[in-house]
Coordinates of C-alpha atoms in Angstrom, one line a residue:
M49 CA 99.6 15.1 -108.9
T50 CA 100.7 16.8 -105.7
D51 CA 104.1 17.5 -107.2
Q52 CA 102.5 18.9 -110.3
L53 CA 100.2 21.1 -108.2
A54 CA 103.1 22.3 -106.1
R55 CA 104.9 23.4 -109.3
Q56 CA 101.8 25.1 -110.6
L57 CA 101.2 27.0 -107.4
T58 CA 104.9 28.0 -107.0
Q59 CA 105.2 29.2 -110.6
R60 CA 102.1 31.3 -110.4
F61 CA 103.1 32.7 -107.0
Y62 CA 106.4 33.8 -108.4
R63 CA 104.7 35.5 -111.3
Y64 CA 102.4 37.5 -109.0
L65 CA 105.3 38.4 -106.8
A66 CA 107.1 40.0 -109.8
V67 CA 104.3 42.6 -109.8
S68 CA 105.1 45.0 -107.0
S69 CA 101.8 46.0 -105.4
Q70 CA 102.7 47.5 -102.0
S71 CA 100.0 49.7 -100.4
D72 CA 100.6 53.1 -98.9
A73 CA 98.9 54.2 -95.7
K74 CA 99.7 57.9 -96.3
S75 CA 97.7 57.9 -99.5
T76 CA 94.0 58.8 -99.5
T77 CA 93.2 57.2 -102.9
L78 CA 91.7 53.8 -103.5
P79 CA 93.8 52.0 -104.5
S80 CA 96.6 53.7 -102.5
T81 CA 99.2 52.9 -105.2
P82 CA 99.1 52.7 -109.0
S83 CA 100.9 49.3 -108.9
Q84 CA 97.8 47.6 -107.6
H85 CA 96.1 48.4 -110.9
A86 CA 98.8 46.4 -112.7
M87 CA 98.1 43.5 -110.4
A88 CA 94.4 43.7 -110.9
E89 CA 94.8 43.9 -114.7
L90 CA 96.9 40.7 -114.7
L91 CA 94.3 38.8 -112.7
A92 CA 91.4 40.0 -114.9
Q93 CA 93.2 38.9 -118.0
E94 CA 93.9 35.5 -116.6
L95 CA 90.3 35.1 -115.5
R96 CA 89.2 35.9 -119.0
E97 CA 91.5 33.1 -120.3
F98 CA 90.0 30.7 -117.7
G99 CA 86.5 31.4 -119.1
L100 CA 84.9 33.0 -116.1
Q101 CA 81.9 35.3 -116.5
N102 CA 80.8 38.7 -115.3
I103 CA 84.5 39.8 -115.0
V104 CA 84.6 43.4 -113.7
I105 CA 87.7 45.5 -112.9
D106 CA 86.9 48.9 -111.6
Q107 CA 88.7 52.2 -110.9
H108 CA 89.6 51.0 -107.4
A109 CA 91.6 48.0 -108.8
T110 CA 88.9 45.6 -107.4
V111 CA 88.4 42.5 -109.6
T112 CA 85.3 40.3 -109.4
A113 CA 84.2 37.3 -111.5
V114 CA 81.9 34.4 -111.5
K115 CA 82.7 30.7 -112.2
P116 CA 79.3 29.3 -113.2
G117 CA 78.3 26.0 -111.5
N118 CA 76.4 23.0 -112.7
R119 CA 74.4 22.6 -109.5
P120 CA 71.7 25.2 -109.5
D121 CA 70.5 24.0 -106.0
A122 CA 73.9 24.6 -104.4
P123 CA 74.6 27.7 -102.4
R124 CA 76.4 30.5 -104.1
I125 CA 79.8 30.8 -102.4
G126 CA 82.7 33.3 -102.6
F127 CA 86.4 33.7 -102.0
I128 CA 88.0 37.1 -101.3
T129 CA 91.7 37.9 -101.2
H130 CA 93.7 41.1 -101.2
I131 CA 96.3 42.1 -103.8
D132 CA 98.4 44.5 -101.8
T133 CA 101.5 43.7 -99.8
V134 CA 102.4 45.5 -96.6
D135 CA 104.9 48.4 -96.3
V136 CA 107.1 47.8 -93.2
G137 CA 110.0 49.9 -94.5
L138 CA 111.6 47.1 -96.6
S139 CA 111.9 46.9 -100.3
A140 CA 108.6 46.9 -102.3
D141 CA 110.2 44.6 -104.8
I142 CA 110.2 40.9 -103.9
H143 CA 112.7 38.4 -105.1
P144 CA 111.5 34.9 -104.1
Q145 CA 113.6 31.8 -103.8
T146 CA 112.8 28.2 -102.8
L147 CA 115.2 26.5 -100.4
T148 CA 115.1 23.1 -98.8
F149 CA 115.3 23.3 -95.0
N150 CA 117.5 20.6 -93.5
G151 CA 117.7 21.8 -90.0
D152 CA 120.5 24.3 -90.4
D153 CA 120.5 28.1 -90.5
L154 CA 119.5 29.4 -94.0
C155 CA 121.3 32.2 -95.8
L156 CA 118.7 34.3 -97.6
N157 CA 121.1 36.8 -99.0
T158 CA 124.9 36.3 -99.4
Q159 CA 125.6 39.8 -100.5
Q160 CA 123.9 41.4 -97.5
D161 CA 124.7 38.5 -95.1
I162 CA 121.0 38.0 -94.2
W163 CA 120.4 34.7 -92.4
L164 CA 117.3 33.0 -90.9
R165 CA 118.7 31.5 -87.7
V166 CA 116.9 28.5 -86.4
A167 CA 117.5 29.4 -82.8
E168 CA 115.8 32.8 -83.4
H169 CA 113.0 31.3 -85.5
P170 CA 112.1 27.9 -84.0
E171 CA 108.8 28.0 -85.9
I172 CA 110.6 26.7 -88.9
A173 CA 111.6 23.4 -87.1
P174 CA 108.5 21.4 -88.0
Y175 CA 109.3 21.8 -91.7
H176 CA 112.5 19.8 -91.8
G177 CA 113.1 18.3 -95.2
Q178 CA 110.5 20.5 -96.9
E179 CA 110.9 23.0 -99.8
I180 CA 110.1 26.5 -98.4
I181 CA 109.7 29.8 -100.3
F182 CA 111.5 32.8 -98.9
S183 CA 112.3 36.3 -100.1
D184 CA 115.9 37.4 -100.4
G185 CA 115.7 39.1 -97.0
T186 CA 115.4 42.6 -98.4
S187 CA 111.5 42.5 -98.4
V188 CA 108.6 40.6 -97.0
L189 CA 107.8 37.5 -99.0
G190 CA 104.3 38.7 -99.9
A191 CA 102.5 35.4 -99.1
D192 CA 100.3 37.9 -97.3
N193 CA 98.3 37.7 -99.5
K194 CA 99.6 36.7 -102.9
A195 CA 99.7 33.1 -101.7
A196 CA 96.0 33.3 -101.3
V197 CA 95.6 35.0 -104.7
T198 CA 97.5 32.2 -106.2
V199 CA 95.3 29.6 -104.5
V200 CA 92.1 31.1 -105.7
M201 CA 93.4 31.8 -109.3
T202 CA 94.7 28.2 -109.6
L203 CA 91.4 26.9 -108.3
M204 CA 89.6 28.9 -111.0
E205 CA 91.8 27.4 -113.6
N206 CA 91.7 23.8 -112.4
L207 CA 88.2 23.3 -110.9
K208 CA 86.1 20.6 -112.5
G209 CA 83.2 18.4 -111.4
D210 CA 80.0 19.4 -109.6
H211 CA 79.9 22.7 -107.9
G212 CA 77.6 25.7 -107.5
D213 CA 78.3 29.3 -108.7
I214 CA 81.6 30.6 -107.3
V215 CA 82.2 34.3 -107.0
V216 CA 85.8 35.6 -106.5
A217 CA 86.9 39.0 -105.4
F218 CA 90.4 40.5 -105.4
V219 CA 90.6 43.8 -103.5
P220 CA 93.2 46.4 -102.8
D221 CA 94.5 48.0 -99.6
E222 CA 93.7 45.4 -97.0
E223 CA 96.9 46.2 -95.2
I224 CA 95.9 49.8 -94.5
G225 CA 92.4 49.3 -93.0
L226 CA 90.6 46.8 -95.2
R227 CA 89.8 49.7 -97.6
G228 CA 89.0 47.6 -100.6
A229 CA 86.7 45.2 -98.8
K230 CA 84.8 48.0 -97.2
A231 CA 84.2 49.5 -100.7
L232 CA 83.1 46.2 -102.2
D233 CA 79.4 46.2 -103.2
L234 CA 77.9 42.9 -101.9
D235 CA 74.7 43.3 -103.9
T236 CA 76.1 43.8 -107.3
R237 CA 79.7 42.5 -107.2
F238 CA 79.9 39.8 -104.4
N239 CA 76.3 38.6 -104.0
V240 CA 76.9 35.2 -102.3
D241 CA 75.3 33.2 -99.5
F242 CA 78.6 33.0 -97.6
A243 CA 82.3 33.3 -98.3
W244 CA 85.8 32.8 -97.1
T245 CA 89.0 34.7 -96.9
I246 CA 92.4 33.0 -97.2
D247 CA 94.9 35.0 -95.3
C248 CA 97.9 34.6 -93.0
C249 CA 98.2 31.6 -90.7
E250 CA 100.2 28.4 -90.5
L251 CA 98.9 25.0 -91.7
G252 CA 95.5 24.2 -90.2
E253 CA 94.7 27.6 -88.7
V254 CA 91.1 28.7 -88.8
V255 CA 89.8 32.1 -87.8
Y256 CA 86.3 33.2 -87.1
E257 CA 87.2 35.5 -84.2
N258 CA 89.4 38.6 -84.5
F259 CA 89.9 41.9 -82.9
N260 CA 87.5 44.7 -82.8
A261 CA 89.6 47.6 -84.0
A262 CA 89.6 51.4 -83.9
A263 CA 92.0 54.2 -84.6
A264 CA 92.4 57.2 -82.3
E265 CA 94.0 60.6 -83.1
L266 CA 94.7 63.1 -80.4
V267 CA 95.8 66.7 -81.1
F268 CA 97.4 68.6 -78.2
T269 CA 97.6 72.3 -78.8
G270 CA 100.1 74.1 -76.6
V271 CA 101.0 77.7 -76.0
P272 CA 104.4 78.6 -77.5
A273 CA 106.5 81.2 -75.8
H274 CA 110.2 82.2 -75.6
P275 CA 111.8 80.3 -72.7
M276 CA 113.1 83.5 -71.3
S277 CA 109.6 84.6 -70.5
G278 CA 107.9 81.2 -70.6
K279 CA 107.1 80.8 -66.9
G280 CA 103.3 80.5 -66.4
V281 CA 102.7 81.0 -70.1
L282 CA 104.4 78.3 -72.1
V283 CA 102.4 75.1 -72.6
N284 CA 104.5 72.3 -74.1
P285 CA 102.3 70.0 -76.3
L286 CA 105.0 67.3 -76.1
L287 CA 104.6 67.1 -72.4
M288 CA 100.8 67.1 -72.8
A289 CA 101.2 64.0 -75.0
H290 CA 103.7 62.5 -72.5
D291 CA 101.3 63.0 -69.6
F292 CA 98.5 61.5 -71.6
I293 CA 100.5 58.3 -72.5
S294 CA 101.7 57.9 -68.9
R295 CA 98.2 57.4 -67.7
F296 CA 97.8 54.1 -69.5
D297 CA 99.0 50.6 -68.4
R298 CA 102.5 50.0 -69.7
L299 CA 101.8 46.3 -69.9
A300 CA 98.6 46.6 -71.9
T301 CA 100.5 47.0 -75.1
P302 CA 101.1 44.6 -78.1
E303 CA 104.5 43.6 -76.8
H304 CA 103.1 42.5 -73.4
T305 CA 99.8 40.8 -74.5
E306 CA 98.7 37.6 -76.2
G307 CA 95.7 35.4 -76.9
R308 CA 92.5 37.3 -76.2
E309 CA 94.1 40.2 -74.4
G310 CA 93.4 43.6 -75.9
Y311 CA 95.6 46.7 -75.9
I312 CA 96.0 50.3 -76.6
W313 CA 99.0 50.9 -78.8
F314 CA 100.5 54.4 -79.1
N315 CA 102.3 54.1 -82.5
D316 CA 102.9 57.5 -84.0
I317 CA 103.6 61.1 -82.8
N318 CA 104.4 64.3 -84.7
A319 CA 105.1 67.3 -82.6
N320 CA 106.6 70.8 -82.5
A321 CA 106.4 73.7 -80.0
S322 CA 102.8 74.5 -80.9
R323 CA 101.1 71.2 -81.6
A324 CA 101.5 67.4 -81.1
V325 CA 99.5 64.8 -82.9
L326 CA 99.4 61.4 -81.3
K327 CA 97.9 58.3 -82.9
A328 CA 96.8 55.1 -81.2
S329 CA 95.3 51.7 -82.2
I330 CA 92.6 50.2 -80.0
R331 CA 92.1 46.4 -80.0
D332 CA 89.9 44.0 -78.1
F333 CA 88.0 40.8 -78.8
D334 CA 85.2 41.7 -76.4
L335 CA 82.9 44.5 -77.3
Q336 CA 82.5 45.6 -73.7
G337 CA 86.3 45.8 -73.3
F338 CA 86.6 47.5 -76.6
D339 CA 84.1 50.2 -75.5
Q340 CA 85.9 50.6 -72.2
K341 CA 89.2 51.3 -73.9
K342 CA 87.6 53.9 -76.1
Q343 CA 86.0 55.5 -73.0
Q344 CA 89.3 55.5 -71.2
L345 CA 90.8 57.6 -74.0
V346 CA 88.0 60.1 -73.7
E347 CA 88.4 60.3 -69.9
V348 CA 92.1 60.8 -70.0
A349 CA 91.8 63.4 -72.7
D350 CA 89.5 65.3 -70.4
E351 CA 92.0 65.0 -67.5
I352 CA 94.8 66.4 -69.6
A353 CA 92.6 69.2 -70.8
A354 CA 91.9 70.1 -67.2
L355 CA 95.6 69.9 -66.3
Y356 CA 96.5 72.3 -69.1
P357 CA 93.6 74.8 -69.1
T358 CA 95.3 77.2 -71.5
G359 CA 96.0 74.4 -73.9
H360 CA 93.6 72.3 -75.9
V361 CA 93.0 68.6 -76.4
S362 CA 90.9 67.1 -79.2
L363 CA 90.2 63.4 -79.7
T364 CA 88.7 61.5 -82.7
I365 CA 88.1 57.8 -82.7
N366 CA 87.1 55.8 -85.8
D367 CA 86.2 52.1 -85.9
T368 CA 88.4 50.2 -88.3
Y369 CA 86.9 46.7 -88.3
S370 CA 84.9 44.4 -86.1
N371 CA 85.1 40.9 -84.8
I372 CA 83.9 38.3 -87.3
S373 CA 82.2 36.4 -84.4
N374 CA 79.9 39.4 -84.0
A375 CA 78.2 38.3 -87.2
I376 CA 77.7 34.6 -86.4
G377 CA 74.1 33.7 -86.3
E378 CA 72.2 30.5 -86.9
D379 CA 73.7 29.9 -90.4
R380 CA 77.2 28.5 -89.6
R381 CA 77.7 26.8 -92.9
A382 CA 80.8 28.8 -93.8
I383 CA 82.5 27.8 -90.5
D384 CA 81.3 24.2 -90.5
L385 CA 82.4 23.6 -94.1
I386 CA 86.0 24.6 -93.2
F387 CA 86.2 21.8 -90.6
A388 CA 84.7 19.3 -93.0
A389 CA 87.2 20.3 -95.7
L390 CA 90.1 20.1 -93.3
E391 CA 89.0 16.6 -92.3
Q392 CA 88.7 15.6 -95.9
V393 CA 92.3 16.6 -96.8
G394 CA 93.8 15.3 -93.6
V395 CA 94.7 18.6 -91.8
E396 CA 94.3 19.0 -88.1
P397 CA 92.3 22.2 -87.4
K398 CA 93.9 24.9 -85.2
V399 CA 91.2 27.5 -84.2
I400 CA 92.9 30.8 -83.2
P401 CA 91.6 34.2 -82.2
M402 CA 93.4 36.4 -84.7
R403 CA 95.2 39.4 -83.2
G404 CA 94.4 41.4 -86.3
G405 CA 91.8 41.6 -89.0
T406 CA 91.0 40.3 -92.5
D407 CA 88.8 41.4 -95.3
G408 CA 86.3 38.9 -93.8
A409 CA 85.9 41.2 -90.8
A410 CA 84.7 44.0 -93.1
L411 CA 82.3 41.7 -95.0
S412 CA 81.0 40.1 -91.8
A413 CA 80.2 43.6 -90.5
K414 CA 78.0 44.0 -93.6
G415 CA 76.2 40.8 -92.7
L416 CA 78.1 38.4 -94.9
L417 CA 79.7 35.8 -92.6
T418 CA 83.3 35.4 -93.9
P419 CA 85.6 33.2 -91.8
N420 CA 89.3 32.7 -92.7
F421 CA 91.6 29.8 -93.2
F422 CA 95.3 29.4 -93.7
T423 CA 97.8 30.0 -96.6
G424 CA 100.4 28.1 -94.7
A425 CA 102.9 30.9 -94.3
H426 CA 104.7 32.2 -91.2
N427 CA 106.2 35.5 -90.0
F428 CA 104.0 37.9 -91.9
H429 CA 105.2 41.5 -92.2
S430 CA 108.8 40.4 -91.8
R431 CA 111.9 39.8 -93.9
F432 CA 111.8 36.3 -92.5
E433 CA 108.3 35.4 -93.8
F434 CA 108.3 32.0 -95.3
L435 CA 105.9 29.6 -97.0
P436 CA 106.4 25.8 -96.8
V437 CA 105.3 24.4 -100.2
P438 CA 103.4 21.4 -98.8
S439 CA 101.3 23.8 -96.6
F440 CA 100.7 25.9 -99.7
V441 CA 99.3 22.8 -101.5
K442 CA 97.1 22.0 -98.5
S443 CA 95.6 25.5 -98.6
Y444 CA 94.7 24.9 -102.2
Q445 CA 93.2 21.5 -101.4
V446 CA 91.0 22.9 -98.6
A447 CA 89.7 25.6 -101.0
E448 CA 88.9 22.9 -103.6
A449 CA 87.2 20.7 -101.0
L450 CA 85.0 23.7 -99.9
C451 CA 83.7 24.1 -103.4
Y452 CA 82.6 20.4 -103.7
L453 CA 81.4 20.1 -100.1
A454 CA 79.2 23.3 -100.4
A455 CA 77.5 21.8 -103.5
K456 CA 76.5 18.7 -101.5

């Protein structure tokens, strides 16, 4: 049965990967790319074939459906996954392959000489002897999050026995600010008692704590002048931006922090002689630390404005998502059931504070507690992303166990 399930999951995963559905952070539409509509249409059609009810696909490429239960006294539960893959400058087209790892370096692409070196990626070592799914090295694999889409869709096809109503949602543009989840109507489209996301994370990982996140944009307006007569007149917006950045701790950045340490990450600048636009990401698990980081940006912006009185500094800060743990109240069923499901299928839990966010963060902020559990994959947002097939199977088994345990 496990071998049959592994084949079913792998074949469906390959089919979904064949539909390119990369999101685009520069776009202001929802979805950000037309290809996500194609992915949504494919899922909606399959859900019809599975006999689900209340299938809705909207103009935003969000798909919701209900698998009716036979236990009217059971809680109404939900699963939410995202259909977009991330744009990190690699190919949008994914060409998956399944290789057996025997401890040696793996050639992902002979033509381009792309190798996964074990010495550089020791995280692969525990999967000796297993079948593992990779891309061909020219793209991410897309397990983030089509592995989860595969798990939920396969569950909707296979699930039998006693369970309550199960609502599924497939949303666009998670990778660019959880846009799809933020637009999801919980009253009419995803009206459940509690829910789960399945996203990222190696075998056994459980997330109910993630970053509070915000995005900042600073605009430095200088005073252009010809350098022959610039003394006392010219104000260089690039130097304004440089002076701004220099006032922050160089070690409080993503490349120097881990665990529950937060950071401010200056990650984009566009400048000329008149104007510089600087962007930053703000992250912290603790709300007090999160607010302090935002306040620091305000205070330094005021300092730079005072330093360049003939220039101008403007700052906007917008919250992106919040910590799932902010929404934890007395009802912890969604969290407790994950641990019960892991125990049932024989997987050791690994609770981690996620240094990122999931769609569950957006739903939890709306009052719907939505913790996350693993797909089994590693190295997200990388050409070396990989998914061990046995871990993929375990992700499915946890999802299946949740449906039955919730009904009890």
